[in-house]
mmCIF file with all atom_site columns, C-alpha atoms and ligand atoms in Angstrom:
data_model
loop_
_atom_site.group_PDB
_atom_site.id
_atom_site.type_symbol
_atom_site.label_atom_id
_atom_site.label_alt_id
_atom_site.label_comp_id
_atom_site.label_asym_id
_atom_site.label_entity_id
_atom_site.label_seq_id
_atom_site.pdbx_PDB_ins_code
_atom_site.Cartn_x
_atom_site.Cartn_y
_atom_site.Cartn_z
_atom_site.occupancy
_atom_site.B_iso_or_equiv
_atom_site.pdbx_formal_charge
_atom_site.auth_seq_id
_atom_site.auth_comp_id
_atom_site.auth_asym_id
_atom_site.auth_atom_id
_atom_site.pdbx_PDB_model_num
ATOM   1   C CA  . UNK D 1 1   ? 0.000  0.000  0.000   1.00 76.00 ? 1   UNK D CA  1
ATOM   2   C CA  . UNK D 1 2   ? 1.108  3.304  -0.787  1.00 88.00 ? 2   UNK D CA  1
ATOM   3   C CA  . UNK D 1 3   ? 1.294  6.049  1.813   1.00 97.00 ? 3   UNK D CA  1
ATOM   4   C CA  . UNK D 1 4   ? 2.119  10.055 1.076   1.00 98.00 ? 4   UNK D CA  1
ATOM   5   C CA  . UNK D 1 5   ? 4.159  12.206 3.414   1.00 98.00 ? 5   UNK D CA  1
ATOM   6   C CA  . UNK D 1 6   ? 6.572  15.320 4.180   1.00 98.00 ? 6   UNK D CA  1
ATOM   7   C CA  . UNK D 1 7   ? 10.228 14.116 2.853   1.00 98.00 ? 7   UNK D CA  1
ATOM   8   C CA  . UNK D 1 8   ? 12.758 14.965 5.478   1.00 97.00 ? 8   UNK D CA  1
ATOM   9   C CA  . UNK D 1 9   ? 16.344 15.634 5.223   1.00 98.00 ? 9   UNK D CA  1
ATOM   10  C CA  . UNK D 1 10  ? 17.137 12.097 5.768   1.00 98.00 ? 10  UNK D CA  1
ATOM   11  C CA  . UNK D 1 11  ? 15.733 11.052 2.304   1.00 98.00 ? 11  UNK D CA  1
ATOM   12  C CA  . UNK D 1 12  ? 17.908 13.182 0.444   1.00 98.00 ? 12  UNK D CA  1
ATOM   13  C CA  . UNK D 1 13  ? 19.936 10.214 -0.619  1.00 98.00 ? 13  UNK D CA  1
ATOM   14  C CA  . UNK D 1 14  ? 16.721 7.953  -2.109  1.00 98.00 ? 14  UNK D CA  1
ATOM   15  C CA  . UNK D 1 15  ? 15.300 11.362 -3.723  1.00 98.00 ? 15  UNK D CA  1
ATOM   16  C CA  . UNK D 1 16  ? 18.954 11.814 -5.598  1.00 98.00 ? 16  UNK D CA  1
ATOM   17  C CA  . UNK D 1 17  ? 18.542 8.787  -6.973  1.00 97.00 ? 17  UNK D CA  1
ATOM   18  C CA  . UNK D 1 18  ? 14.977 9.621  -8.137  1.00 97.00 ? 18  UNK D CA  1
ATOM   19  C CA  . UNK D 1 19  ? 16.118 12.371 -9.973  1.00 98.00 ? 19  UNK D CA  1
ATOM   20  C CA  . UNK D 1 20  ? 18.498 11.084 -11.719 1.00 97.00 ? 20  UNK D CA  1
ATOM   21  C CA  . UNK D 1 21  ? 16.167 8.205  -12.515 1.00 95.00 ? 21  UNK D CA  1
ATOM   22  C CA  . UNK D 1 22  ? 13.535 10.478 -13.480 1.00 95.00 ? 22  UNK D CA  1
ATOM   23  C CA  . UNK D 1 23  ? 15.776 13.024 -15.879 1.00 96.00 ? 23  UNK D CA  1
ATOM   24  C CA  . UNK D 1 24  ? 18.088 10.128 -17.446 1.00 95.00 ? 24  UNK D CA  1
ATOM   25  C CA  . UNK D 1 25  ? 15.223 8.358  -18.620 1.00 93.00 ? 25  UNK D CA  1
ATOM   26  C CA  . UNK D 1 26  ? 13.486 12.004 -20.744 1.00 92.00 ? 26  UNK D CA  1
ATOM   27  C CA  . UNK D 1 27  ? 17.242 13.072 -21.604 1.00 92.00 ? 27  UNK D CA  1
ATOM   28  C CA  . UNK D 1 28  ? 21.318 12.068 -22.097 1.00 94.00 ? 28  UNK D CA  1
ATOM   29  C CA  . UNK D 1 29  ? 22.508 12.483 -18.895 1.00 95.00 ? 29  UNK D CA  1
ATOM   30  C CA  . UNK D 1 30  ? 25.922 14.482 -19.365 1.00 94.00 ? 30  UNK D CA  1
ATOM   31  C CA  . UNK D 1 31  ? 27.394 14.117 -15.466 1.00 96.00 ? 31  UNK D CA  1
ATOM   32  C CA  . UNK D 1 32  ? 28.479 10.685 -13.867 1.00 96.00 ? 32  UNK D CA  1
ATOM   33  C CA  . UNK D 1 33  ? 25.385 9.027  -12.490 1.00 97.00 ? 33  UNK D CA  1
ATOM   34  C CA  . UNK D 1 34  ? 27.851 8.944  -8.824  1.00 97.00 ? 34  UNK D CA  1
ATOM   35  C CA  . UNK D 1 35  ? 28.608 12.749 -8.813  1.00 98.00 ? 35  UNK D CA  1
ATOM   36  C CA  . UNK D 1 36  ? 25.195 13.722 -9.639  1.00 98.00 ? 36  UNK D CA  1
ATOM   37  C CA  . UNK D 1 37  ? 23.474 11.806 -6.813  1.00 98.00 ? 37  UNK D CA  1
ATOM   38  C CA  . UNK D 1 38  ? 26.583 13.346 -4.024  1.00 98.00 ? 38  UNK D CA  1
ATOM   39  C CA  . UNK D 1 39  ? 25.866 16.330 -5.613  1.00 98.00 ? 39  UNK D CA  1
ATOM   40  C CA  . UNK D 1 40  ? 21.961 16.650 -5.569  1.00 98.00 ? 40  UNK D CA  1
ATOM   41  C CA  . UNK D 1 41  ? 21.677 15.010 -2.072  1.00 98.00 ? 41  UNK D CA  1
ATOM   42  C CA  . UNK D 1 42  ? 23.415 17.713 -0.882  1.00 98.00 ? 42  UNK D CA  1
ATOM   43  C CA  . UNK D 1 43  ? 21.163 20.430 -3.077  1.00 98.00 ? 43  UNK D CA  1
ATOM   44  C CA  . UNK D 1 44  ? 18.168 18.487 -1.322  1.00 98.00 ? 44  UNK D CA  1
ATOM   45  C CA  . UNK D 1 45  ? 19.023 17.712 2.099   1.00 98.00 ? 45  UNK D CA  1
ATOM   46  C CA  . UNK D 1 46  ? 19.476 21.540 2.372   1.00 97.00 ? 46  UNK D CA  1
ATOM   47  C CA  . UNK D 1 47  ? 16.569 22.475 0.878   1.00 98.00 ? 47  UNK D CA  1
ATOM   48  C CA  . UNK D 1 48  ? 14.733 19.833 3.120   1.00 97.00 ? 48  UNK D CA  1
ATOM   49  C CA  . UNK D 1 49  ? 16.232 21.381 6.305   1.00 97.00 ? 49  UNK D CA  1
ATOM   50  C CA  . UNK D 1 50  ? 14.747 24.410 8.350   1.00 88.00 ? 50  UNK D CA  1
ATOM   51  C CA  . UNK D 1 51  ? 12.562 27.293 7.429   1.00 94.00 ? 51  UNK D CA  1
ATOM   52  C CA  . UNK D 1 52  ? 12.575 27.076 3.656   1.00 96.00 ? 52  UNK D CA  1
ATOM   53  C CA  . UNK D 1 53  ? 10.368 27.559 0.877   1.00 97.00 ? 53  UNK D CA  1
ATOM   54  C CA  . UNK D 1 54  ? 10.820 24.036 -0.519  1.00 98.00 ? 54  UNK D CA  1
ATOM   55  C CA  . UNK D 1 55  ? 8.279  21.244 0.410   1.00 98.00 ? 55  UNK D CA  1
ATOM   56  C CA  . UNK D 1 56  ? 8.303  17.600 -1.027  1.00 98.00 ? 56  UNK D CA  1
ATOM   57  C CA  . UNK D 1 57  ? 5.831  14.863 -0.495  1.00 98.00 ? 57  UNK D CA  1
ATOM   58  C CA  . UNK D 1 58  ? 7.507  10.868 -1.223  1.00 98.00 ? 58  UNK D CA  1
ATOM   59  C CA  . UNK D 1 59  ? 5.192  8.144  -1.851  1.00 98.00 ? 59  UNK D CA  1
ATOM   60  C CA  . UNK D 1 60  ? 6.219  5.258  0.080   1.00 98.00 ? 60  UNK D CA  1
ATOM   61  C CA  . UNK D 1 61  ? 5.942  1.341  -0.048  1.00 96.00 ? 61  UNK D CA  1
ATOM   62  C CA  . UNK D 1 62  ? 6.835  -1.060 2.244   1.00 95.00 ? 62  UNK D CA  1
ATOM   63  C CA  . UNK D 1 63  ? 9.278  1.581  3.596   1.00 93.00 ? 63  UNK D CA  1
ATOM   64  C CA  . UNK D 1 64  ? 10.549 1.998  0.704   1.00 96.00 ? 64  UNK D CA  1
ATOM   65  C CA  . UNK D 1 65  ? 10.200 5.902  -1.366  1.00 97.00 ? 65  UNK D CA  1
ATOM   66  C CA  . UNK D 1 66  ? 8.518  4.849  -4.919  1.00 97.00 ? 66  UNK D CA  1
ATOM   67  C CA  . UNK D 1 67  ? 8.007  8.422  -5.890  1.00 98.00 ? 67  UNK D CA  1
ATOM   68  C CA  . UNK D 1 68  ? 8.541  11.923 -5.029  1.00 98.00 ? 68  UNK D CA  1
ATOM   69  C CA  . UNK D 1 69  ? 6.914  15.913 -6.151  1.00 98.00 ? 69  UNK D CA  1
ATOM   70  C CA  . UNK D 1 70  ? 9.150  19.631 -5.249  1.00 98.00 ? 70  UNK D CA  1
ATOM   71  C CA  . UNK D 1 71  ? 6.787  22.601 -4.375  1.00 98.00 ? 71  UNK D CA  1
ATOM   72  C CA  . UNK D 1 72  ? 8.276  25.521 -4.231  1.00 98.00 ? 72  UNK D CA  1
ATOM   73  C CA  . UNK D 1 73  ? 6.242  28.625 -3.046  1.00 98.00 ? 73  UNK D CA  1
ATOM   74  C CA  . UNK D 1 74  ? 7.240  31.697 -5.034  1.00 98.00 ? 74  UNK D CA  1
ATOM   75  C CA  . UNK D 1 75  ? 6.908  35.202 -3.132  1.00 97.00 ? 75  UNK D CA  1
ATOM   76  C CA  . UNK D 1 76  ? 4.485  37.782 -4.622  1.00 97.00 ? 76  UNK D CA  1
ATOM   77  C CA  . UNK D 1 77  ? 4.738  41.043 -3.920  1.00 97.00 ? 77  UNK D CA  1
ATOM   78  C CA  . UNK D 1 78  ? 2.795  42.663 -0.798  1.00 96.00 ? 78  UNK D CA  1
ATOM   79  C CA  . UNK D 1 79  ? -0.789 43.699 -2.403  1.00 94.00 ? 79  UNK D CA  1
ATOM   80  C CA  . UNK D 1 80  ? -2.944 45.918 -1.298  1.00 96.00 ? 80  UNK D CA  1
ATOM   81  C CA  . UNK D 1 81  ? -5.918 44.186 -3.351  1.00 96.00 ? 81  UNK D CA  1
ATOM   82  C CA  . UNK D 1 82  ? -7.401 41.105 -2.174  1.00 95.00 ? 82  UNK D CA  1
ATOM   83  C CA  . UNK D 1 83  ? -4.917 39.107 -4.458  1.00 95.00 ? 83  UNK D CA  1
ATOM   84  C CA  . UNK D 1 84  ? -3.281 36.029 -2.951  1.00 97.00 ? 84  UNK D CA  1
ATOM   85  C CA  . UNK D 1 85  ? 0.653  36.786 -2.524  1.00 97.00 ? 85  UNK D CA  1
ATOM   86  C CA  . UNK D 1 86  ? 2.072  33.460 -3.537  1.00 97.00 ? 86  UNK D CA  1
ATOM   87  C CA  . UNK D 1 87  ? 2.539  30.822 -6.503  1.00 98.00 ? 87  UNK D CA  1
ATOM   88  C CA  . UNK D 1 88  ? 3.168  27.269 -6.114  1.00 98.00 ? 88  UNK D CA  1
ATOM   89  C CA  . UNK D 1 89  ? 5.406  25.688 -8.586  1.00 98.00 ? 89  UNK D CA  1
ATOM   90  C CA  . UNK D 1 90  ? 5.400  22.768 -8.681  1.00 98.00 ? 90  UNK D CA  1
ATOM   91  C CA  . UNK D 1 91  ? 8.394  20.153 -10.634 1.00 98.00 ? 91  UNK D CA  1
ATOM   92  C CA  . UNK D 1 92  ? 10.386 17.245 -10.262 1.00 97.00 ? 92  UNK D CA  1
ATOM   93  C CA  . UNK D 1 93  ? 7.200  14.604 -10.430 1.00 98.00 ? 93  UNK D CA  1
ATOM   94  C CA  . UNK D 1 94  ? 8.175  11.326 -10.768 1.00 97.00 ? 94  UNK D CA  1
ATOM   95  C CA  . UNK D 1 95  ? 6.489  7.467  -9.481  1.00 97.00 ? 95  UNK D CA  1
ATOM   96  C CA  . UNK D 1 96  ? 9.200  4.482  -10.384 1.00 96.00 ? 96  UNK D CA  1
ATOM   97  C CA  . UNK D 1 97  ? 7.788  2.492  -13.180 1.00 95.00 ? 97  UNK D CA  1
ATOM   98  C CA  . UNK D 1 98  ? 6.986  -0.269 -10.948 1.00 96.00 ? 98  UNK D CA  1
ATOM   99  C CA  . UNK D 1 99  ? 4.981  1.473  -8.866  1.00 97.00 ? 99  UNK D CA  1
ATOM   100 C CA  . UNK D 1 100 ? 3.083  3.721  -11.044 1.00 97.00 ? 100 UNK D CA  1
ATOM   101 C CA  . UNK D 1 101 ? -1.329 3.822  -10.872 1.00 97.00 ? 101 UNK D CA  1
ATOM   102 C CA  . UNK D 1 102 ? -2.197 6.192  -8.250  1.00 97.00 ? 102 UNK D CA  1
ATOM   103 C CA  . UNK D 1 103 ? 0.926  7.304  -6.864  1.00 98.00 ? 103 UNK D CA  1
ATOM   104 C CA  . UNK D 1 104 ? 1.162  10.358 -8.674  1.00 98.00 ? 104 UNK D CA  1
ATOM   105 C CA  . UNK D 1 105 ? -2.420 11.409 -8.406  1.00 98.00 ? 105 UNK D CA  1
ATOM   106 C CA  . UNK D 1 106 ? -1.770 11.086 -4.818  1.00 98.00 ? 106 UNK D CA  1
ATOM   107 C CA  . UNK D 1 107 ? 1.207  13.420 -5.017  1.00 98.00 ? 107 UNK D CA  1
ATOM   108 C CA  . UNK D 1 108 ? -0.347 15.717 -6.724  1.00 98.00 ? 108 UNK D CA  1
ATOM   109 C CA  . UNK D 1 109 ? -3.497 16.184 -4.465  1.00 98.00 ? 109 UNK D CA  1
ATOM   110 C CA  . UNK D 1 110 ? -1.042 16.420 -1.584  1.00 98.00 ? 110 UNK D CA  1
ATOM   111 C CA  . UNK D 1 111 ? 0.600  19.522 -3.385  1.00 98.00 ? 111 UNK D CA  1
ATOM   112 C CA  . UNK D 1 112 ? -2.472 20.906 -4.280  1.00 98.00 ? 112 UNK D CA  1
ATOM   113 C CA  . UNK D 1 113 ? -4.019 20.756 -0.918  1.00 98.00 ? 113 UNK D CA  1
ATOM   114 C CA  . UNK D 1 114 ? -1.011 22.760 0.490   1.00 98.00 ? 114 UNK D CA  1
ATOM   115 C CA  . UNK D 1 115 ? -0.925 25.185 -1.992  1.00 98.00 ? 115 UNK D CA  1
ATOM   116 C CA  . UNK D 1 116 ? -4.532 26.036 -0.897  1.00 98.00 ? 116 UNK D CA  1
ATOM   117 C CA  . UNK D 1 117 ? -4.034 25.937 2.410   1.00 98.00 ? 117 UNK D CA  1
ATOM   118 C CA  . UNK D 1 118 ? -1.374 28.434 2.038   1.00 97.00 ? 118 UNK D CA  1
ATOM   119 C CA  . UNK D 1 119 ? -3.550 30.437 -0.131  1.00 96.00 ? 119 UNK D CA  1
ATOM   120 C CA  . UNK D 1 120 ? -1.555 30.246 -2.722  1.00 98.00 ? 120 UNK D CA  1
ATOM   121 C CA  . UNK D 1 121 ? -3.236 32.568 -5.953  1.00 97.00 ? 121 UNK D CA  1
ATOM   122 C CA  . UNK D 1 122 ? -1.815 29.439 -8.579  1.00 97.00 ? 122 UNK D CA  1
ATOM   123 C CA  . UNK D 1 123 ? -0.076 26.486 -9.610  1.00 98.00 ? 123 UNK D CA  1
ATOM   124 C CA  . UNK D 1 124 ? 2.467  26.342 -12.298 1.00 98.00 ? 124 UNK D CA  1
ATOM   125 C CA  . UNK D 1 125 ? 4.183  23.504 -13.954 1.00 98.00 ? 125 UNK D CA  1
ATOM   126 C CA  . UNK D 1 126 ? 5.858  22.495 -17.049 1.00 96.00 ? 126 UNK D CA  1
ATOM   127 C CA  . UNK D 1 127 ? 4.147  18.980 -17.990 1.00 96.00 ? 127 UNK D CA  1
ATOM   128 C CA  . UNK D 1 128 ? 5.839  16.129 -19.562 1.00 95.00 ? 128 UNK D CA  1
ATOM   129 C CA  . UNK D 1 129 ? 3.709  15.290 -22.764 1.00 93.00 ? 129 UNK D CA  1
ATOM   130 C CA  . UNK D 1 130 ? 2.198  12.234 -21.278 1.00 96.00 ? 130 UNK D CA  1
ATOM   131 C CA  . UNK D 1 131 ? 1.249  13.818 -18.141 1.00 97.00 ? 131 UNK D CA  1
ATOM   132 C CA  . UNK D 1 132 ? -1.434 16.594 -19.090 1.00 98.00 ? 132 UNK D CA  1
ATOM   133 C CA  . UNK D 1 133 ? -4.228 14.307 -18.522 1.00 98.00 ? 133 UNK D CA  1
ATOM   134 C CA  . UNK D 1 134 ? -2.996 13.987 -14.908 1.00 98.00 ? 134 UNK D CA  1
ATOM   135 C CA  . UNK D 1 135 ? -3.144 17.872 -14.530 1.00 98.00 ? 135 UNK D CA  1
ATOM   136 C CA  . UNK D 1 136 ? -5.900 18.031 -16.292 1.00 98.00 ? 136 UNK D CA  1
ATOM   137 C CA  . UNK D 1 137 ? -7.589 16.499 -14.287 1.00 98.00 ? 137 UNK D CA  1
ATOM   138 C CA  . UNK D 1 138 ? -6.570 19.043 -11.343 1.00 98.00 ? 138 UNK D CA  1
ATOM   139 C CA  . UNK D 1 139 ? -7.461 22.179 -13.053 1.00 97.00 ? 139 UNK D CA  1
ATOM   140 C CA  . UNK D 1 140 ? -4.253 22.707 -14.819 1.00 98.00 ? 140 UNK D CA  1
ATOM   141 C CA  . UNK D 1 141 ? -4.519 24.360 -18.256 1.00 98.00 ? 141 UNK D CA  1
ATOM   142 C CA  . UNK D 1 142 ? -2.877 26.758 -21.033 1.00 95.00 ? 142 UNK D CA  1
ATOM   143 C CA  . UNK D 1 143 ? -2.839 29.888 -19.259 1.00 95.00 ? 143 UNK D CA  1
ATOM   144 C CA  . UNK D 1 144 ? -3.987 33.144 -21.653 1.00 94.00 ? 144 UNK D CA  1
ATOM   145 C CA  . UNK D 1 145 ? -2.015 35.634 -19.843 1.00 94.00 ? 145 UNK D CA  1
ATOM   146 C CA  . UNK D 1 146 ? 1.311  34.357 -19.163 1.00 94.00 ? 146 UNK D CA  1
ATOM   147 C CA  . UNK D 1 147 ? 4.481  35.298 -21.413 1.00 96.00 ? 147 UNK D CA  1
ATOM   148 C CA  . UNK D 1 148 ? 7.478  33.355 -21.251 1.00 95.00 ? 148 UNK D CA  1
ATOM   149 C CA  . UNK D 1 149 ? 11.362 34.202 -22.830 1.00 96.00 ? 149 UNK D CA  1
ATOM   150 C CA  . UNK D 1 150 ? 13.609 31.426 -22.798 1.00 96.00 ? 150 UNK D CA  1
ATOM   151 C CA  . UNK D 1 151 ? 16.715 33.069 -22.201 1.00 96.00 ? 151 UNK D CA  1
ATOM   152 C CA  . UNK D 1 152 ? 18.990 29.529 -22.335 1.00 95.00 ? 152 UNK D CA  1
ATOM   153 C CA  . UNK D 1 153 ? 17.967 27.488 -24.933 1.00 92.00 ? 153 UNK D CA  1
ATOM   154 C CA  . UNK D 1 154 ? 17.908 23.287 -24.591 1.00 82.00 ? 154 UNK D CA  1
ATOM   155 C CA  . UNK D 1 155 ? 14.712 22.587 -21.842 1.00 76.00 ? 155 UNK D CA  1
HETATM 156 C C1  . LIG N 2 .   ? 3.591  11.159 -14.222 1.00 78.03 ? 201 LIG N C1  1
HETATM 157 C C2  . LIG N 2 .   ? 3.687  10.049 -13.145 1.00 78.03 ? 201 LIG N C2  1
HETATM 158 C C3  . LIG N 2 .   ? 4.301  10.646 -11.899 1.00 78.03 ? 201 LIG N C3  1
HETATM 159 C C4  . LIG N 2 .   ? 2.281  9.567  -12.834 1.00 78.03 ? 201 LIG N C4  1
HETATM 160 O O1  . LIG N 2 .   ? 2.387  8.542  -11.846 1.00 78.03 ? 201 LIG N O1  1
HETATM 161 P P1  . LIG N 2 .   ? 1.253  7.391  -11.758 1.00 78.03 ? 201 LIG N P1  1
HETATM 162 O O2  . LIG N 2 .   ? 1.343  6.747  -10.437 1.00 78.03 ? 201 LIG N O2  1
HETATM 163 O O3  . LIG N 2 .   ? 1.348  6.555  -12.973 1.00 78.03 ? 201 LIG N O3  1
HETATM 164 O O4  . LIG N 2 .   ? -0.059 8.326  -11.851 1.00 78.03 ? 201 LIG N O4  1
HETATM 165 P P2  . LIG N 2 .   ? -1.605 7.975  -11.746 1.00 78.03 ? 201 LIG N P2  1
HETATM 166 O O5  . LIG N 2 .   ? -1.848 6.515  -11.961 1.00 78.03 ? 201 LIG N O5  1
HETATM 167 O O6  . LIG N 2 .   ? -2.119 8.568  -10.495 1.00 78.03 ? 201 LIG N O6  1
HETATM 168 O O7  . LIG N 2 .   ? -2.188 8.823  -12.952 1.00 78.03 ? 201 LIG N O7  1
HETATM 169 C C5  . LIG N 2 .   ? -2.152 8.346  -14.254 1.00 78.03 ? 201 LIG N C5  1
HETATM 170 C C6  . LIG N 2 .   ? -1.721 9.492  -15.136 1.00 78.03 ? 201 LIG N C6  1
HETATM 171 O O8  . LIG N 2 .   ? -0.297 9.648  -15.105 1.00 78.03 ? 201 LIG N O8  1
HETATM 172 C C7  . LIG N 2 .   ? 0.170  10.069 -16.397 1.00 78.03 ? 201 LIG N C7  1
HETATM 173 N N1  . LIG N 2 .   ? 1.109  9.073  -16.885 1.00 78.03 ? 201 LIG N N1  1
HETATM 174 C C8  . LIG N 2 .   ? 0.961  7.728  -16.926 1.00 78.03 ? 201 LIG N C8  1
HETATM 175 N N2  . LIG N 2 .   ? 2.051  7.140  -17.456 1.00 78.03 ? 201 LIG N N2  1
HETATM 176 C C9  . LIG N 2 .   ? 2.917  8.147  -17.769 1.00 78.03 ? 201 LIG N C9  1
HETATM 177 C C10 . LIG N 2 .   ? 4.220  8.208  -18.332 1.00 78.03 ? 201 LIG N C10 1
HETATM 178 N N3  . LIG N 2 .   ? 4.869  7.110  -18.715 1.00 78.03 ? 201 LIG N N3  1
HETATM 179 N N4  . LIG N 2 .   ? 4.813  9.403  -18.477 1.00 78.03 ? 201 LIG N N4  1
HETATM 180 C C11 . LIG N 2 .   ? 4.186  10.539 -18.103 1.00 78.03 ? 201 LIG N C11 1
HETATM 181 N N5  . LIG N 2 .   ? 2.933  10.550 -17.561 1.00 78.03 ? 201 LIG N N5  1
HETATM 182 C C12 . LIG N 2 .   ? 2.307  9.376  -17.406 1.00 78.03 ? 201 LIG N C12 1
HETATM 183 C C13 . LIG N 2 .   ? -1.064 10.204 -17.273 1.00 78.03 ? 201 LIG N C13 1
HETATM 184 O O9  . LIG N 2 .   ? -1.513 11.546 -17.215 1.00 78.03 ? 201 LIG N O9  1
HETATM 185 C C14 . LIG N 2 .   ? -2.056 9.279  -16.600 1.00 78.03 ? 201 LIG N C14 1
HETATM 186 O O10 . LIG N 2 .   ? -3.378 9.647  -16.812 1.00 78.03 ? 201 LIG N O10 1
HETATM 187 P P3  . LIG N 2 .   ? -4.207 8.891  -17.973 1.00 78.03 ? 201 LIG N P3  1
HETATM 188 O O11 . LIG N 2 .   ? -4.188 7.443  -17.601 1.00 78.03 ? 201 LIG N O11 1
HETATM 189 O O12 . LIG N 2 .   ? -5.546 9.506  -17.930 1.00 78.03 ? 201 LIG N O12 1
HETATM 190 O O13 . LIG N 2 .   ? -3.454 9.153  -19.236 1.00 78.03 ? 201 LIG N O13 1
HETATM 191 C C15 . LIG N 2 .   ? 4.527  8.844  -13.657 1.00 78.03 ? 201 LIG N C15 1
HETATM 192 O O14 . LIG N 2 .   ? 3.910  8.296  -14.781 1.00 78.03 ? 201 LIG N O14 1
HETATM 193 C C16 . LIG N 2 .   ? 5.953  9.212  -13.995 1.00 78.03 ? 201 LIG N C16 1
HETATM 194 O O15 . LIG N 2 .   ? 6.810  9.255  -13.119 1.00 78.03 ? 201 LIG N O15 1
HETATM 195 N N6  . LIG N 2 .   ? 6.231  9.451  -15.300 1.00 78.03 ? 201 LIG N N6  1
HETATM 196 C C17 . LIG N 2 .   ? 7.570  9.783  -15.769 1.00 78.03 ? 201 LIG N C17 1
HETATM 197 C C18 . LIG N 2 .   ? 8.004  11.150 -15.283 1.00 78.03 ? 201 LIG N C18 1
HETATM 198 C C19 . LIG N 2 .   ? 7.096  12.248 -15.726 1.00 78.03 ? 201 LIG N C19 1
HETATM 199 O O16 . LIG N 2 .   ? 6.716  12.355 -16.874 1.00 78.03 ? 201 LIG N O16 1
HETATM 200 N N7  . LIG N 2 .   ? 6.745  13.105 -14.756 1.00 78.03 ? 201 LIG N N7  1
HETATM 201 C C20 . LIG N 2 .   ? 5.934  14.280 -14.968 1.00 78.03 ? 201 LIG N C20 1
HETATM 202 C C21 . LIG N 2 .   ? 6.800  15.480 -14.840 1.00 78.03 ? 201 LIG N C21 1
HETATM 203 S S1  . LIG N 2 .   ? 5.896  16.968 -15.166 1.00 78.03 ? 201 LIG N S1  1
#
């Protein structure tokens, strides 16, 4: 059975490994597999630690993390209009293959819950193609009033 909670520092390690899981398998990897799991531990095990505006929920089965979703909440502002004074952005979604069919729905509704909690005025993401339909189902769709430069080329 799959269970959804708060990653802590101490899964830095298992959410490296993720990652690199996760980004090898949509790209060609161009740093040793070794350094880049030393190397984003340390990124996340930071980021996981203390007052910070990173949260990340890990599936988990049998004590073991299947799956893992970032949410970072993005400072607005102070407004003097009723406007809500954060974004969620939300990235790095990924449910190993074997333990895909629910995960990620799960993971999602966990970051969505917190964004609204936090009052949080939306939720951006960059979608892998086969993914919409997941978002989709959550709300998530083309904004009309969003521009966006890429200033480095190769996403
Ligand atoms: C996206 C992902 C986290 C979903 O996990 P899951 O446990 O299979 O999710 P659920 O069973 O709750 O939801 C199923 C939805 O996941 C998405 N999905 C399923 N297989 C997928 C795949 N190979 N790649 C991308 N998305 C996929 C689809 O939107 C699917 O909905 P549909 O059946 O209506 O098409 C998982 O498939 C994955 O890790 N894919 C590779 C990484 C990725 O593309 N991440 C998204 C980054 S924005």
């Amino acid at each position: 059975m799959t269970a959804i909670r708060l990653a802590t520092p101490v899964d830095a390690p298992a959410l490296a490994r993720l990652r690199y899981d996760f980004r090898a398998s949509i790209g060609e990897a161009i740093e040793d597999r070794g350094a880049f799991i030393k190397r984003c531990t340390e990124w996340m095990a930071e980021r996981l630690t203390g007052p910070t505006p990173w949260r990340c929920w890990v599936a988990e089965h049998d004590g073991a993390i299947t799956g893992h979703l970032w949410l970072y909440m993005l400072e607005k502002i102070p407004n003097p209009t009723p406007e809500a004074e954060w974004h969620a952005y939300i990235t790095n979604i990924y449910v190993d293959p074997a333990h895909r069919g629910g995960a990620g729905t799960a993971l999602v509704e966990a970051a969505i819950a917190f964004a609204r909690e936090h009052r949080a005025d939306s939720a951006i993401l960059w979608p892998t193609e086969g993914s919409r339909s997941l978002y989709h189902r959550f709300g998530f769709a083309q904004p009309s009033d969003i521009l966006e430069a890429i200033i480095t080329p190769g996403r």
